[in-house]
Tab-separated table of C-alpha atoms and ligand atoms in Angstrom:
chain	number	residue	atom	x	y	z
A	1	MET	CA	113.800	19.458	-126.649
A	2	ILE	CA	113.295	21.463	-123.915
A	3	LEU	CA	111.115	25.213	-125.093
A	4	ILE	CA	111.485	27.814	-122.759
A	5	VAL	CA	109.180	30.851	-124.225
A	6	TRP	CA	110.258	34.008	-121.667
A	7	ALA	CA	108.609	36.656	-121.700
A	8	HIS	CA	110.241	39.959	-119.799
A	9	PRO	CA	109.595	43.344	-121.352
A	10	TYR	CA	112.968	44.739	-120.247
A	11	PRO	CA	115.591	42.207	-119.419
A	12	GLN	CA	118.089	44.897	-119.016
A	13	HIS	CA	115.895	45.690	-115.833
A	14	SER	CA	115.779	42.158	-114.751
A	15	ARG	CA	116.945	40.333	-112.151
A	16	ALA	CA	115.741	37.287	-111.532
A	17	ASN	CA	114.690	36.338	-114.618
A	18	ARG	CA	117.553	36.957	-115.789
A	19	ALA	CA	119.220	34.805	-113.562
A	20	LEU	CA	117.450	31.729	-114.453
A	21	LEU	CA	117.886	32.418	-118.013
A	22	GLU	CA	120.981	32.858	-118.416
A	23	ALA	CA	121.852	29.557	-116.058
A	24	VAL	CA	118.974	27.125	-118.282
A	25	ARG	CA	119.722	28.682	-122.071
A	26	VAL	CA	123.197	27.191	-121.749
A	27	LEU	CA	121.687	23.384	-120.948
A	28	PRO	CA	122.030	21.016	-123.693
A	29	ASP	CA	118.466	19.980	-125.387
A	30	VAL	CA	117.242	23.637	-124.351
A	31	GLU	CA	115.727	26.156	-126.564
A	32	VAL	CA	114.929	29.457	-125.672
A	33	ARG	CA	112.089	31.869	-127.050
A	34	SER	CA	112.514	35.613	-125.700
A	35	LEU	CA	109.275	36.751	-127.194
A	36	TYR	CA	109.482	40.690	-126.520
A	37	ASP	CA	112.929	40.292	-128.574
A	38	LEU	CA	111.381	38.452	-131.469
A	39	TYR	CA	108.557	40.560	-131.927
A	40	PRO	CA	108.968	43.971	-130.688
A	41	ASP	CA	106.400	44.830	-132.923
A	42	PHE	CA	104.001	42.309	-131.213
A	43	ASP	CA	103.434	40.359	-134.700
A	44	ILE	CA	103.939	36.880	-133.593
A	45	ASP	CA	104.990	34.176	-136.038
A	46	ILE	CA	102.244	32.230	-135.666
A	47	GLU	CA	103.690	28.999	-137.665
A	48	ALA	CA	107.421	29.324	-136.904
A	49	GLU	CA	105.891	29.376	-132.978
A	50	GLN	CA	104.142	26.070	-133.419
A	51	GLU	CA	106.972	24.733	-135.132
A	52	ALA	CA	108.972	25.130	-132.033
A	53	LEU	CA	106.151	23.716	-130.006
A	54	SER	CA	105.905	20.642	-132.077
A	55	ARG	CA	109.363	19.797	-132.276
A	56	ALA	CA	109.371	20.312	-128.050
A	57	SER	CA	108.365	17.602	-125.212
A	58	LEU	CA	108.460	20.127	-122.134
A	59	VAL	CA	107.602	23.751	-122.400
A	60	VAL	CA	108.576	26.238	-119.917
A	61	TRP	CA	106.326	29.606	-119.264
A	62	MET	CA	108.889	31.790	-117.928
A	63	HIS	CA	108.337	35.372	-116.843
A	64	PRO	CA	107.387	37.824	-114.029
A	65	MET	CA	103.763	38.023	-112.822
A	66	TYR	CA	102.429	41.235	-114.210
A	67	TRP	CA	99.276	41.693	-112.483
A	68	TYR	CA	98.442	37.905	-110.798
A	69	SER	CA	98.852	37.063	-114.513
A	70	VAL	CA	101.258	36.607	-117.828
A	71	PRO	CA	103.141	39.818	-119.045
A	72	GLY	CA	101.066	41.049	-122.241
A	73	MET	CA	102.856	39.525	-124.922
A	74	LEU	CA	102.278	36.055	-123.302
A	75	LYS	CA	98.908	36.220	-123.473
A	76	HIS	CA	98.916	37.678	-127.021
A	77	TRP	CA	101.249	34.062	-127.881
A	78	PHE	CA	98.314	32.383	-125.766
A	79	ASP	CA	95.625	33.972	-127.931
A	80	VAL	CA	97.347	33.600	-131.156
A	81	VAL	CA	99.867	30.290	-130.945
A	82	LEU	CA	97.649	28.176	-128.953
A	83	ALA	CA	94.932	28.385	-131.879
A	84	ARG	CA	91.430	26.027	-132.029
A	85	GLY	CA	91.932	23.417	-134.405
A	86	TRP	CA	95.875	23.131	-133.407
A	87	ALA	CA	96.042	23.712	-129.952
A	88	TYR	CA	92.103	22.513	-129.196
A	89	PRO	CA	89.614	20.542	-131.168
A	90	ASP	CA	87.556	22.913	-133.662
A	91	ARG	CA	83.539	23.458	-133.876
A	92	HIS	CA	83.555	20.154	-134.946
A	93	GLY	CA	85.777	18.761	-132.618
A	94	GLY	CA	88.114	17.623	-135.016
A	95	GLY	CA	91.827	18.424	-135.091
A	96	GLY	CA	93.892	20.245	-131.966
A	97	THR	CA	95.863	17.299	-130.227
A	98	ALA	CA	98.766	19.453	-131.366
A	99	LEU	CA	99.826	19.702	-127.737
A	100	HIS	CA	98.802	16.445	-126.325
A	101	GLY	CA	101.229	14.525	-124.344
A	102	LYS	CA	103.791	17.481	-124.192
A	103	SER	CA	104.472	19.069	-120.729
A	104	CYS	CA	104.041	22.259	-118.987
A	105	LEU	CA	106.445	23.762	-116.176
A	106	TRP	CA	105.281	27.280	-115.357
A	107	VAL	CA	108.294	29.616	-113.859
A	108	THR	CA	107.160	32.837	-112.700
A	109	THR	CA	108.744	35.682	-110.309
A	110	THR	CA	106.928	37.963	-108.208
A	111	GLY	CA	107.412	41.266	-106.254
A	112	GLY	CA	104.727	39.985	-103.385
A	113	THR	CA	106.843	37.938	-100.701
A	114	GLU	CA	105.025	34.753	-99.570
A	115	GLU	CA	103.454	36.822	-96.705
A	116	ALA	CA	101.898	39.292	-98.946
A	117	PHE	CA	100.135	36.158	-101.064
A	118	THR	CA	97.768	35.435	-97.840
A	119	ALA	CA	94.211	36.449	-96.778
A	120	GLU	CA	95.740	38.964	-94.420
A	121	GLY	CA	98.459	40.214	-97.117
A	122	ARG	CA	98.887	42.817	-99.847
A	123	HIS	CA	97.861	40.824	-102.629
A	124	GLY	CA	95.000	39.024	-100.471
A	125	HIS	CA	94.750	35.347	-101.891
A	126	SER	CA	97.266	32.525	-101.775
A	127	PHE	CA	100.159	32.516	-104.671
A	128	GLU	CA	98.017	29.383	-105.940
A	129	THR	CA	94.686	31.127	-106.803
A	130	PHE	CA	96.710	32.370	-109.673
A	131	VAL	CA	97.850	29.846	-110.742
A	132	THR	CA	94.716	27.811	-111.739
A	133	PRO	CA	94.165	30.142	-114.925
A	134	ILE	CA	98.101	28.854	-116.453
A	135	GLU	CA	97.497	25.754	-115.280
A	136	GLN	CA	94.042	25.219	-116.809
A	137	THR	CA	95.169	26.840	-120.056
A	138	ALA	CA	98.373	24.239	-120.030
A	139	ARG	CA	94.805	21.583	-119.303
A	140	PHE	CA	93.277	22.722	-122.036
A	141	CYS	CA	95.162	22.262	-124.108
A	142	GLY	CA	96.090	18.742	-123.519
A	143	MET	CA	99.001	18.974	-121.652
A	144	GLN	CA	100.480	17.632	-118.487
A	145	TRP	CA	100.622	20.094	-115.996
A	146	LEU	CA	104.200	19.753	-113.754
A	147	PRO	CA	104.558	20.936	-110.486
A	148	PRO	CA	105.333	25.060	-111.033
A	149	MET	CA	108.208	26.995	-109.923
A	150	SER	CA	108.237	30.453	-108.486
A	151	LEU	CA	110.602	33.130	-106.493
A	152	HIS	CA	108.655	35.714	-104.259
A	153	GLY	CA	109.604	38.600	-103.451
A	154	ALA	CA	112.169	39.091	-106.218
A	155	HIS	CA	113.743	42.743	-105.391
A	156	LEU	CA	114.236	41.765	-101.829
A	157	VAL	CA	115.578	38.495	-101.748
A	158	ASP	CA	119.395	37.961	-101.791
A	159	ASP	CA	121.966	36.638	-104.217
A	160	ALA	CA	121.940	33.052	-102.532
A	161	ALA	CA	118.017	33.221	-102.626
A	162	ILE	CA	117.995	33.286	-106.223
A	163	ALA	CA	120.489	30.909	-106.861
A	164	LEU	CA	118.312	28.549	-105.066
A	165	VAL	CA	115.497	28.684	-107.440
A	166	ARG	CA	118.109	28.749	-110.078
A	167	ASP	CA	119.296	25.250	-109.090
A	168	ASP	CA	116.739	23.716	-108.429
A	169	LEU	CA	115.216	24.700	-112.223
A	170	VAL	CA	118.671	24.238	-113.630
A	171	ALA	CA	118.079	20.364	-111.801
A	172	ARG	CA	114.816	19.769	-112.914
A	173	LEU	CA	115.633	20.351	-116.616
A	174	LYS	CA	118.488	18.563	-116.129
A	175	SER	CA	116.775	15.543	-114.964
A	176	TRP	CA	114.052	15.831	-117.348
A	177	SER	CA	116.521	16.099	-120.404
A	178	GLN	CA	118.620	12.787	-119.365
A	179	ASN	CA	114.839	11.110	-118.745
A	180	GLY	CA	113.794	11.899	-121.551
A	181	LYS	CA	116.691	10.211	-123.432
A	182	GLN	CA	116.376	7.538	-121.730
A	183	SER	CA	112.955	6.565	-122.562
A	184	HIS	CA	114.042	7.578	-126.560
A	185	ALA	CA	116.602	4.972	-125.801
A	186	GLU	CA	114.613	2.293	-124.720
B	1	FMN	C1	103.291	45.908	-114.760
B	1	FMN	C2	103.946	45.016	-113.774
B	1	FMN	C3	102.824	44.059	-112.802
B	1	FMN	C4	103.353	43.190	-112.021
B	1	FMN	N1	102.478	42.804	-111.300
B	1	FMN	C5	102.409	42.156	-109.972
B	1	FMN	C6	102.356	41.103	-110.099
B	1	FMN	O1	100.935	41.066	-109.660
B	1	FMN	N2	102.171	40.654	-108.369
B	1	FMN	C7	103.306	40.666	-108.029
B	1	FMN	O2	103.741	39.550	-107.348
B	1	FMN	N3	104.167	41.333	-108.476
B	1	FMN	C8	103.331	42.495	-109.661
B	1	FMN	N4	105.169	42.828	-110.054
B	1	FMN	C9	106.405	42.888	-109.818
B	1	FMN	C10	107.014	42.083	-110.585
B	1	FMN	O3	106.468	40.897	-110.652
B	1	FMN	C11	108.297	41.778	-110.478
B	1	FMN	O4	109.119	43.062	-110.960
B	1	FMN	C12	109.593	40.919	-111.520
B	1	FMN	O5	108.704	39.358	-110.606
B	1	FMN	C13	111.083	40.569	-110.850
B	1	FMN	O6	111.455	40.305	-111.697
B	1	FMN	P1	112.444	40.818	-112.419
B	1	FMN	O7	113.940	40.982	-111.442
B	1	FMN	O8	112.868	39.546	-113.348
B	1	FMN	O9	112.416	41.962	-113.297
B	1	FMN	C14	104.449	43.553	-111.308
B	1	FMN	C15	105.574	44.457	-112.175
B	1	FMN	C16	105.736	45.349	-112.910
B	1	FMN	C17	106.163	46.278	-113.652
């Protein structure tokens, strides 16, 4: 199963993320957890989240970039769901293997354009600079980090540019699901 953990605080105002979500949520083997819909009061059901993660072979974190990172709800989700003794070992080195062997795909959209994510640009650093904390979060939990996907200049790009990323994402998830099924059948 592919689990999409979706964090957009204002889905009704979303253009880019919504286009991506609508295309992938109908795919076979895909389950979507829309965190802001599920937990309007930020009271995350940790057990339900961990149970969904346990069933997934691929975990997708999908959201708009907020302050060079994830929206507050997804950060809170990291804090409480990726718990010590479950997602990483406890004080005595026990447990913490629940996510081992799973893969993680980060899909994010940014207001900043590709030019803005340069030393001379508005954001002062390459986009890759901001990947590191997310990547290390996944790796710390023993997940395999897949090449991330990003859509820059989300307000400025035309529909065709969004469609390109959307189609790429759909192709990657379909291929994952087919390969997963093949290896399961072997
Ligand atoms: C609170 C807030 C923080 C944001 N921080 C960033 C940022 O750090 N870098 C960036 O490029 N865009 C930033 N943006 C722009 C969003 O990433 C952009 O609006 C979003 O990716 C558009 O996707 P959507 O159409 O799905 O909403 C921010 C927007 C908001 C509201």
